[in-house]
GROMACS .gro file of C-alpha atoms in nm:
model
  188
    1PRO     CA    1   0.000   0.000   0.000
    2SER     CA    2   0.141   0.334  -0.106
    3ARG     CA    3   0.000   0.685  -0.108
    4THR     CA    4   0.107   1.029  -0.208
    5PHE     CA    5   0.232   1.275   0.051
    6HIS     CA    6   0.064   1.619   0.064
    7GLY     CA    7  -0.047   1.591  -0.295
    8ASN     CA    8   0.310   1.534  -0.410
    9ASN     CA    9   0.346   1.267  -0.678
   10ARG     CA   10   0.639   1.115  -0.491
   11LEU     CA   11   0.525   0.804  -0.309
   12LEU     CA   12   0.613   0.719   0.047
   13SER     CA   13   0.822   0.406   0.050
   14SER     CA   14   0.646   0.093   0.166
   15PRO     CA   15   0.900   0.016   0.446
   16ILE     CA   16   0.810   0.346   0.612
   17ILE     CA   17   0.440   0.289   0.572
   18SER     CA   18   0.462  -0.070   0.694
   19TYR     CA   19   0.663   0.039   0.998
   20TYR     CA   20   0.403   0.300   1.096
   21GLU     CA   21   0.119   0.060   1.021
   22SER     CA   22   0.278  -0.200   1.248
   23ILE     CA   23   0.303   0.059   1.526
   24SER     CA   24  -0.061   0.160   1.487
   25ARG     CA   25  -0.166  -0.206   1.497
   26GLY     CA   26   0.034  -0.257   1.816
   27LYS     CA   27   0.289  -0.491   1.662
   28LYS     CA   28   0.591  -0.275   1.749
   29GLU     CA   29   0.667  -0.147   2.096
   30LEU     CA   30   0.727   0.221   2.135
   31PRO     CA   31   0.951   0.329   2.420
   32GLU     CA   32   0.776   0.528   2.691
   33TYR     CA   33   1.056   0.784   2.675
   34PHE     CA   34   1.282   0.844   2.377
   35ASN     CA   35   1.594   1.056   2.374
   36PHE     CA   36   1.786   1.075   2.047
   37ALA     CA   37   2.116   1.153   2.222
   38SER     CA   38   2.108   0.861   2.464
   39ASP     CA   39   1.903   0.610   2.265
   40ILE     CA   40   2.064   0.656   1.923
   41LEU     CA   41   2.387   0.856   1.942
   42ASP     CA   42   2.519   0.678   2.251
   43GLU     CA   43   2.429   0.339   2.104
   44TRP     CA   44   2.616   0.416   1.782
   45ALA     CA   45   2.909   0.543   1.991
   46ARG     CA   46   2.910   0.215   2.187
   47LEU     CA   47   2.905   0.009   1.867
   48GLU     CA   48   3.188   0.223   1.727
   49LYS     CA   49   3.392   0.185   2.047
   50GLU     CA   50   3.342  -0.193   2.048
   51ARG     CA   51   3.443  -0.198   1.681
   52LYS     CA   52   3.108  -0.347   1.581
   53LYS     CA   53   3.050  -0.047   1.358
   54PRO     CA   54   3.311   0.126   1.143
   55ALA     CA   55   3.427   0.468   1.265
   56ASN     CA   56   3.243   0.700   1.029
   57PRO     CA   57   3.196   1.070   1.088
   58ALA     CA   58   2.884   1.148   1.287
   59PHE     CA   59   2.947   1.515   1.220
   60TRP     CA   60   3.149   1.678   0.946
   61TRP     CA   61   3.157   2.056   0.910
   62ILE     CA   62   3.360   2.266   0.666
   63ASN     CA   63   3.331   2.642   0.633
   64ASP     CA   64   3.414   2.870   0.340
   65LYS     CA   65   3.769   2.915   0.475
   66LYS     CA   66   3.819   2.537   0.447
   67GLU     CA   67   3.831   2.497   0.827
   68GLU     CA   68   3.708   2.152   0.914
   69VAL     CA   69   3.562   1.977   1.217
   70LYS     CA   70   3.506   1.603   1.192
   71LEU     CA   71   3.372   1.406   1.488
   72SER     CA   72   3.310   1.035   1.531
   73PHE     CA   73   2.996   0.914   1.707
   74GLU     CA   74   3.204   0.849   2.018
   75GLU     CA   75   3.348   1.204   2.011
   76LEU     CA   76   3.008   1.365   1.948
   77SER     CA   77   2.853   1.160   2.228
   78SER     CA   78   3.125   1.265   2.472
   79LEU     CA   79   3.119   1.632   2.371
   80SER     CA   80   2.739   1.648   2.390
   81ARG     CA   81   2.756   1.505   2.744
   82LYS     CA   82   3.003   1.776   2.839
   83ALA     CA   83   2.788   2.044   2.679
   84ALA     CA   84   2.480   1.911   2.861
   85ASN     CA   85   2.676   1.935   3.186
   86VAL     CA   86   2.769   2.296   3.104
   87LEU     CA   87   2.402   2.378   3.049
   88SER     CA   88   2.291   2.194   3.365
   89GLU     CA   89   2.569   2.290   3.603
   90ALA     CA   90   2.734   2.615   3.491
   91CYS     CA   91   2.414   2.765   3.347
   92GLY     CA   92   2.186   2.615   3.614
   93LEU     CA   93   1.929   2.479   3.368
   94GLN     CA   94   1.688   2.194   3.433
   95ARG     CA   95   1.470   1.968   3.220
   96GLY     CA   96   1.207   2.182   3.046
   97ASP     CA   97   1.403   2.508   3.071
   98ARG     CA   98   1.454   2.698   2.747
   99VAL     CA   99   1.770   2.809   2.568
  100VAL     CA  100   1.770   3.061   2.285
  101ALA     CA  101   2.067   3.017   2.051
  102VAL     CA  102   2.142   3.285   1.796
  103LEU     CA  103   2.445   3.161   1.612
  104PRO     CA  104   2.561   3.111   1.258
  105ARG     CA  105   2.575   2.741   1.172
  106VAL     CA  106   2.900   2.671   1.353
  107PRO     CA  107   2.974   2.328   1.505
  108GLU     CA  108   2.867   2.450   1.848
  109TRP     CA  109   2.514   2.508   1.713
  110TRP     CA  110   2.474   2.134   1.647
  111LEU     CA  111   2.657   2.038   1.965
  112LEU     CA  112   2.421   2.251   2.177
  113ASN     CA  113   2.122   2.112   1.991
  114VAL     CA  114   2.220   1.754   2.083
  115ALA     CA  115   2.316   1.859   2.439
  116CYS     CA  116   1.971   2.010   2.487
  117MET     CA  117   1.809   1.688   2.365
  118ARG     CA  118   2.024   1.493   2.607
  119ALA     CA  119   1.936   1.713   2.907
  120GLY     CA  120   1.569   1.763   2.820
  121ILE     CA  121   1.622   2.135   2.766
  122VAL     CA  122   1.415   2.309   2.498
  123PHE     CA  123   1.638   2.449   2.221
  124PHE     CA  124   1.513   2.762   2.043
  125PRO     CA  125   1.732   2.839   1.743
  126GLY     CA  126   1.730   3.186   1.596
  127THR     CA  127   1.880   3.317   1.278
  128SER     CA  128   2.193   3.525   1.315
  129GLN     CA  129   2.013   3.811   1.136
  130LEU     CA  130   1.789   3.890   1.434
  131THR     CA  131   1.783   4.250   1.558
  132ALA     CA  132   1.788   4.350   1.925
  133LYS     CA  133   1.409   4.396   1.910
  134ASP     CA  134   1.369   4.043   1.766
  135ILE     CA  135   1.594   3.902   2.038
  136LEU     CA  136   1.395   4.073   2.314
  137TYR     CA  137   1.070   3.936   2.172
  138ARG     CA  138   1.209   3.581   2.164
  139LEU     CA  139   1.344   3.610   2.518
  140GLN     CA  140   1.010   3.732   2.651
  141ALA     CA  141   0.793   3.492   2.452
  142SER     CA  142   1.004   3.184   2.527
  143LYS     CA  143   1.084   3.274   2.890
  144ALA     CA  144   1.434   3.150   2.813
  145LYS     CA  145   1.669   3.109   3.105
  146CYS     CA  146   1.983   3.098   2.891
  147PHE     CA  147   2.097   3.277   2.579
  148VAL     CA  148   2.378   3.149   2.356
  149THR     CA  149   2.544   3.361   2.092
  150ASP     CA  150   2.881   3.468   1.956
  151ASP     CA  151   3.098   3.780   2.003
  152GLU     CA  152   2.936   3.957   1.710
  153ARG     CA  153   2.578   3.928   1.836
  154ALA     CA  154   2.640   3.964   2.212
  155PRO     CA  155   2.603   4.347   2.213
  156ALA     CA  156   2.247   4.314   2.076
  157VAL     CA  157   2.161   4.075   2.361
  158GLU     CA  158   2.321   4.305   2.619
  159SER     CA  159   2.115   4.598   2.491
  160VAL     CA  160   1.787   4.420   2.577
  161LEU     CA  161   1.883   4.254   2.907
  162PRO     CA  162   1.670   4.489   3.122
  163GLY     CA  163   1.357   4.358   2.945
  164SER     CA  164   1.434   3.989   2.997
  165GLN     CA  165   1.328   3.894   3.350
  166PHE     CA  166   1.370   3.515   3.310
  167LEU     CA  167   1.728   3.507   3.178
  168LYS     CA  168   1.969   3.346   3.427
  169SER     CA  169   2.280   3.289   3.219
  170LYS     CA  170   2.452   3.398   2.900
  171LEU     CA  171   2.683   3.166   2.711
  172ILE     CA  172   2.922   3.290   2.446
  173VAL     CA  173   3.065   3.079   2.167
  174GLY     CA  174   3.402   3.206   2.061
  175LYS     CA  175   3.757   3.265   2.169
  176GLY     CA  176   3.703   3.595   2.344
  177SER     CA  177   3.544   3.672   2.676
  178ARG     CA  178   3.282   3.925   2.782
  179ASP     CA  179   3.191   4.054   3.122
  180GLY     CA  180   2.900   3.855   3.266
  181TRP     CA  181   2.915   3.582   2.999
  182LEU     CA  182   3.026   3.221   3.036
  183ASN     CA  183   3.254   3.091   2.761
  184LEU     CA  184   3.143   2.757   2.615
  185LYS     CA  185   3.488   2.651   2.493
  186GLU     CA  186   3.648   2.720   2.831
  187LEU     CA  187   3.375   2.529   3.014
  188LEU     CA  188   3.397   2.229   2.780
   0.00000   0.00000   0.00000
């Protein structure tokens, strides 16, 4: 049995449909709780460590300056645990708390995304083109307790801090330091 998806002529593949049909018919067990970081990433890292799975990149990033970051599943698993600890301990966040991240697509963006999944923290990404007014709106609407950005965008965040009553911590991604900001690289 196949069907079109949202009027698109492309058909959903039968393995996907049969998998979801088997779930709806109660033939497959769904976990009560699912966490991509611990249930998938950590499992692949374990298989890689035990040499039951070849060491392939889990993450491979290259920018326009040809700088490259390549991480195995084991490395990404370990780094995401450390980043989750930074969010939980240094930033004082708990499960269900919100983090707004306004960053260009640097490796830390993905690392924080996985760390938030791992810790049960809600990750709110924002484009790096946001203005101070946009940032204030997102802080107020999300009730974020942590804001993550880089050196370039930090002044816009600082300009709206008086209007953000929920914010507990600010995390900067970069080599520099700013007064009142925690540095992600130093904490990792």
